Amino acid sequence: MKFVRSISACVALLVLPLVSHAEQKTELPASPWTVTVGTKAWLSTWTSWEITRVQAGGSSLQALTPLSSDSEVAFTPFVNLRHERLFATASFMTDTDYTLESSLSSRSGTRSERDLNVGYDILPGLSLTAGYKQLTQDVGGEYKWRGPTLAASVSAPLQSGLSAYGTYGIGWLKATLPTEDASGSTSLDADYTVSEFGLAYSFDRERTGFATLTLTMGYRAQTVITRDYALSSQPGGAVYANDDARDFTQGLTFSVIGTF
């Protein structure tokens, strides 16, 4: 989708949007324990990479070639358990198929994510979380990234029932490759970033009769940069360069969240 790609200049721990925190602050529950469940739909495009060979000065050199997809909808169910200011969240993005294309090839790819996070509300409308992320991709072989993450989330009421939210996170991941790079390595370091911002509208228990219901709409961008992938000259030749492989997923999000 051209419109979605046009906003990809925004910078990519899946974190439960703080909208669930915002509605909890406006309506204090009778019990210090609350459970929040929901799902997020992510209308996302995915830019990945593949290893190709290019001719340069009579030599055949390896190169990192970008692959780009059209928009697909990825669903992420999640559950959040909260005790006063302390909370824990588990989420997973279901296997989502994309068609990735470059000027040289077209292939199918699959993405999925798993996240576990714990967090604390340090101020009204401001939370910090720490967690662990696993990102799996299958593009002619299984690539996997794992590691710790940190994030900060903010929320602000705008008017009755309506609020704005934002989150930004970073991570230090270890990539596991299906095949060796030119240096013989199948394990590389990777940097992870994610940002999301948007609007939320909440319906309290008096209006729904069973739970607080929150609807959100936002934009999410996620980047994984795998560092120092070794590239070779002629097949089986020596390493001639180390390059960073960039993976970027972005697009609009829509969530339905219930707090009990």
Short mmCIF file of C-alpha atoms in Angstrom, two decimals:
data_model
loop_
_atom_site.label_atom_id
_atom_site.label_comp_id
_atom_site.label_asym_id
_atom_site.label_seq_id
_atom_site.Cartn_x
_atom_site.Cartn_y
_atom_site.Cartn_z
CA MET A 1 0.00 0.00 0.00
CA LYS A 2 1.54 3.28 -1.13
CA PHE A 3 -0.09 5.27 1.67
CA VAL A 4 1.31 3.04 4.41
CA ARG A 5 4.79 3.06 2.88
CA SER A 6 4.74 6.84 2.61
CA ILE A 7 4.86 7.15 6.40
CA SER A 8 7.75 4.72 6.88
CA ALA A 9 10.12 7.54 7.87
CA CYS A 10 8.96 7.08 11.46
CA VAL A 11 11.27 4.84 13.48
CA ALA A 12 10.78 -0.55 15.20
CA LEU A 13 9.48 -5.66 22.69
CA LEU A 14 5.99 -5.67 21.61
CA VAL A 15 4.54 -3.71 24.54
CA LEU A 16 0.89 -3.58 25.53
CA PRO A 17 -0.22 -0.06 24.61
CA LEU A 18 -0.51 2.06 27.67
CA VAL A 19 -4.13 2.75 26.87
CA SER A 20 -4.99 -0.11 29.20
CA HIS A 21 -3.09 1.74 31.93
CA ALA A 22 -4.85 5.00 31.10
CA GLU A 23 -8.34 3.60 31.47
CA GLN A 24 -7.38 1.90 34.74
CA LYS A 25 -6.32 5.24 36.17
CA THR A 26 -9.64 6.88 35.38
CA GLU A 27 -11.64 4.00 36.92
CA LEU A 28 -10.12 2.43 40.07
CA PRO A 29 -11.16 -1.22 40.40
CA ALA A 30 -12.54 -2.63 43.64
CA SER A 31 -9.77 -5.25 43.68
CA PRO A 32 -6.03 -4.47 43.43
CA TRP A 33 -5.84 -7.24 40.80
CA THR A 34 -7.03 -6.76 37.20
CA VAL A 35 -6.77 -8.90 34.09
CA THR A 36 -6.62 -7.37 30.61
CA VAL A 37 -6.97 -9.38 27.40
CA GLY A 38 -7.12 -8.23 23.82
CA THR A 39 -5.79 -8.50 20.31
CA LYS A 40 -4.00 -6.13 17.97
CA ALA A 41 -4.34 -6.13 14.18
CA TRP A 42 -1.25 -4.73 12.45
CA LEU A 43 -1.73 -3.71 8.81
CA SER A 44 1.96 -3.96 8.07
CA THR A 45 4.51 -3.95 5.28
CA TRP A 46 7.78 -5.84 5.72
CA THR A 47 11.18 -4.98 4.25
CA SER A 48 13.74 -7.76 4.65
CA TRP A 49 16.93 -8.84 2.84
CA GLU A 50 18.58 -11.66 0.92
CA ILE A 51 22.11 -12.51 -0.17
CA THR A 52 22.74 -12.11 -3.92
CA ARG A 53 25.78 -11.90 -6.17
CA VAL A 54 26.65 -8.87 -8.28
CA GLN A 55 29.34 -8.37 -10.88
CA ALA A 56 31.86 -5.65 -10.08
CA GLY A 57 35.14 -5.12 -11.88
CA GLY A 58 35.22 -8.66 -13.19
CA SER A 59 34.54 -10.13 -9.75
CA SER A 60 31.43 -11.85 -8.40
CA LEU A 61 30.65 -10.21 -5.05
CA GLN A 62 28.03 -11.03 -2.42
CA ALA A 63 25.57 -8.23 -1.62
CA LEU A 64 22.66 -7.65 0.77
CA THR A 65 19.62 -7.02 -1.46
CA PRO A 66 16.40 -5.52 0.00
CA LEU A 67 13.11 -7.44 -0.26
CA SER A 68 9.79 -5.60 0.17
CA SER A 69 6.21 -6.79 0.66
CA ASP A 70 2.72 -5.44 0.18
CA SER A 71 0.53 -4.96 3.27
CA GLU A 72 -0.64 -7.96 5.28
CA VAL A 73 -2.63 -8.12 8.53
CA ALA A 74 -0.75 -9.63 11.49
CA PHE A 75 -2.72 -10.48 14.65
CA THR A 76 -1.19 -10.26 18.12
CA PRO A 77 -3.27 -11.58 21.06
CA PHE A 78 -2.05 -10.56 24.52
CA VAL A 79 -2.87 -10.92 28.21
CA ASN A 80 -1.91 -8.53 31.01
CA LEU A 81 -2.03 -9.22 34.77
CA ARG A 82 -1.83 -6.17 37.00
CA HIS A 83 -1.49 -5.67 40.75
CA GLU A 84 -1.78 -1.96 41.53
CA ARG A 85 1.31 -0.40 39.84
CA LEU A 86 3.04 -3.67 38.93
CA PHE A 87 2.05 -5.60 35.80
CA ALA A 88 3.16 -8.45 33.53
CA THR A 89 2.29 -8.96 29.86
CA ALA A 90 2.58 -11.93 27.50
CA SER A 91 1.89 -11.59 23.77
CA PHE A 92 2.51 -13.42 20.53
CA MET A 93 2.15 -12.44 16.90
CA THR A 94 0.65 -15.35 14.98
CA ASP A 95 2.49 -16.72 11.93
CA THR A 96 1.88 -14.21 9.13
CA ASP A 97 2.70 -14.86 5.47
CA TYR A 98 4.07 -12.13 3.20
CA THR A 99 5.16 -12.07 -0.44
CA LEU A 100 8.59 -10.45 -0.66
CA GLU A 101 9.91 -9.06 -3.93
CA SER A 102 13.05 -7.46 -5.28
CA SER A 103 14.21 -6.56 -8.78
CA LEU A 104 15.76 -10.04 -8.95
CA SER A 105 13.31 -12.38 -7.26
CA SER A 106 9.96 -12.99 -5.57
CA ARG A 107 9.47 -15.33 -2.62
CA SER A 108 7.18 -16.00 0.31
CA GLY A 109 8.19 -15.24 3.88
CA THR A 110 6.68 -15.84 7.32
CA ARG A 111 7.05 -13.78 10.50
CA SER A 112 6.08 -14.44 14.12
CA GLU A 113 6.94 -12.85 17.47
CA ARG A 114 6.86 -13.78 21.17
CA ASP A 115 7.18 -11.29 24.05
CA LEU A 116 7.22 -11.48 27.84
CA ASN A 117 7.38 -8.21 29.81
CA VAL A 118 7.14 -6.95 33.37
CA GLY A 119 6.52 -3.28 34.13
CA TYR A 120 5.90 -0.66 36.77
CA ASP A 121 3.99 2.64 36.74
CA ILE A 122 6.58 5.08 38.04
CA LEU A 123 4.21 8.05 37.61
CA PRO A 124 0.57 8.45 36.53
CA GLY A 125 0.70 8.04 32.76
CA LEU A 126 4.34 6.85 32.66
CA SER A 127 5.44 3.19 32.79
CA LEU A 128 8.72 1.35 32.31
CA THR A 129 8.96 -2.28 31.17
CA ALA A 130 11.68 -4.90 30.85
CA GLY A 131 11.25 -8.09 28.90
CA TYR A 132 12.45 -10.78 26.55
CA LYS A 133 11.68 -10.99 22.82
CA GLN A 134 11.86 -13.72 20.21
CA LEU A 135 11.40 -12.88 16.53
CA THR A 136 11.28 -15.71 13.97
CA GLN A 137 11.37 -15.33 10.19
CA ASP A 138 11.37 -17.96 7.49
CA VAL A 139 12.62 -16.69 4.13
CA GLY A 140 14.14 -19.75 2.45
CA GLY A 141 15.47 -20.74 5.89
CA GLU A 142 14.67 -19.94 9.52
CA TYR A 143 16.20 -16.80 11.00
CA LYS A 144 15.71 -16.20 14.73
CA TRP A 145 16.48 -13.23 16.99
CA ARG A 146 16.30 -13.40 20.81
CA GLY A 147 17.23 -11.08 23.64
CA PRO A 148 16.32 -8.59 26.39
CA THR A 149 14.33 -5.41 25.80
CA LEU A 150 13.48 -2.19 27.63
CA ALA A 151 10.64 0.25 26.91
CA ALA A 152 8.88 3.36 28.20
CA SER A 153 5.18 4.08 27.68
CA VAL A 154 3.20 7.27 28.20
CA SER A 155 -0.48 8.15 28.07
CA ALA A 156 -2.48 11.37 28.41
CA PRO A 157 -6.25 11.96 28.65
CA LEU A 158 -7.66 14.25 25.97
CA GLN A 159 -11.34 14.35 26.90
CA SER A 160 -13.94 12.02 28.40
CA GLY A 161 -13.05 8.47 27.33
CA LEU A 162 -10.43 9.60 24.79
CA SER A 163 -6.66 9.43 25.36
CA ALA A 164 -3.38 9.49 23.47
CA TYR A 165 -0.63 6.92 24.01
CA GLY A 166 2.93 6.27 22.92
CA THR A 167 5.66 3.73 23.54
CA TYR A 168 9.31 3.40 22.58
CA GLY A 169 11.52 0.38 23.16
CA ILE A 170 15.01 -0.92 22.45
CA GLY A 171 16.57 -4.38 22.57
CA TRP A 172 19.87 -6.23 22.36
CA LEU A 173 19.25 -9.37 20.35
CA LYS A 174 21.31 -12.31 19.14
CA ALA A 175 20.60 -13.47 15.59
CA THR A 176 20.79 -17.15 14.64
CA LEU A 177 21.24 -17.66 10.88
CA PRO A 178 20.26 -20.80 8.92
CA THR A 179 23.58 -20.76 7.01
CA GLU A 180 27.05 -19.39 7.70
CA ASP A 181 28.13 -15.98 6.47
CA ALA A 182 31.44 -15.60 4.65
CA SER A 183 33.36 -15.65 7.95
CA GLY A 184 31.75 -18.95 8.97
CA SER A 185 29.51 -17.42 11.64
CA THR A 186 25.84 -18.31 12.23
CA SER A 187 25.41 -16.03 15.28
CA LEU A 188 25.48 -12.23 15.04
CA ASP A 189 24.54 -9.29 17.27
CA ALA A 190 21.45 -7.24 16.38
CA ASP A 191 19.93 -3.93 17.52
CA TYR A 192 16.15 -3.69 17.99
CA THR A 193 13.92 -0.62 18.20
CA VAL A 194 10.13 -0.22 18.26
CA SER A 195 7.83 2.78 18.49
CA GLU A 196 4.07 3.09 18.54
CA PHE A 197 1.70 6.01 19.07
CA GLY A 198 -2.01 6.54 18.64
CA LEU A 199 -5.43 7.26 20.13
CA ALA A 200 -7.66 5.18 22.40
CA TYR A 201 -11.30 5.38 23.41
CA SER A 202 -12.65 3.58 26.50
CA PHE A 203 -16.16 2.46 27.46
CA ASP A 204 -16.50 1.96 31.22
CA ARG A 205 -18.19 -0.98 32.95
CA GLU A 206 -21.43 0.94 33.45
CA ARG A 207 -21.79 1.25 29.67
CA THR A 208 -20.73 -2.30 28.73
CA GLY A 209 -22.18 -4.14 31.74
CA PHE A 210 -19.25 -6.57 32.09
CA ALA A 211 -15.81 -4.93 31.62
CA THR A 212 -13.98 -1.81 30.57
CA LEU A 213 -13.64 -1.94 26.78
CA THR A 214 -10.93 0.05 24.96
CA LEU A 215 -10.52 0.55 21.20
CA THR A 216 -7.27 1.91 19.77
CA MET A 217 -5.90 3.10 16.45
CA GLY A 218 -2.22 3.90 15.95
CA TYR A 219 0.96 3.52 13.96
CA ARG A 220 3.76 1.07 14.76
CA ALA A 221 7.31 0.80 13.38
CA GLN A 222 9.85 -1.90 14.22
CA THR A 223 13.48 -2.24 13.12
CA VAL A 224 16.03 -5.04 13.56
CA ILE A 225 19.57 -4.32 12.35
CA THR A 226 21.81 -7.40 12.24
CA ARG A 227 25.40 -6.20 12.54
CA ASP A 228 28.51 -7.13 10.58
CA TYR A 229 27.26 -9.79 8.16
CA ALA A 230 30.42 -10.97 6.36
CA LEU A 231 30.30 -10.91 2.54
CA SER A 232 32.66 -12.76 0.22
CA SER A 233 34.10 -12.26 -3.25
CA GLN A 234 34.11 -15.23 -5.66
CA PRO A 235 32.10 -18.24 -4.36
CA GLY A 236 34.16 -19.62 -1.52
CA GLY A 237 36.41 -16.55 -1.63
CA ALA A 238 37.78 -14.41 1.17
CA VAL A 239 35.75 -11.90 3.16
CA TYR A 240 35.84 -8.52 1.47
CA ALA A 241 33.30 -6.54 3.53
CA ASN A 242 31.04 -6.58 6.60
CA ASP A 243 27.60 -5.03 6.16
CA ASP A 244 24.52 -4.46 8.35
CA ALA A 245 21.30 -6.28 7.35
CA ARG A 246 18.22 -4.10 8.02
CA ASP A 247 14.76 -5.51 8.67
CA PHE A 248 11.85 -3.03 8.92
CA THR A 249 8.14 -3.61 9.57
CA GLN A 250 5.63 -0.77 9.84
CA GLY A 251 1.97 0.15 9.48
CA LEU A 252 -1.34 1.01 11.11
CA THR A 253 -2.59 -0.82 14.21
CA PHE A 254 -6.09 -1.46 15.55
CA SER A 255 -6.74 -3.03 18.96
CA VAL A 256 -9.68 -4.30 21.01
CA ILE A 257 -8.91 -4.53 24.75
CA GLY A 258 -11.05 -5.70 27.68
CA THR A 259 -10.19 -5.16 31.36
CA PHE A 260 -11.90 -7.29 34.01
#
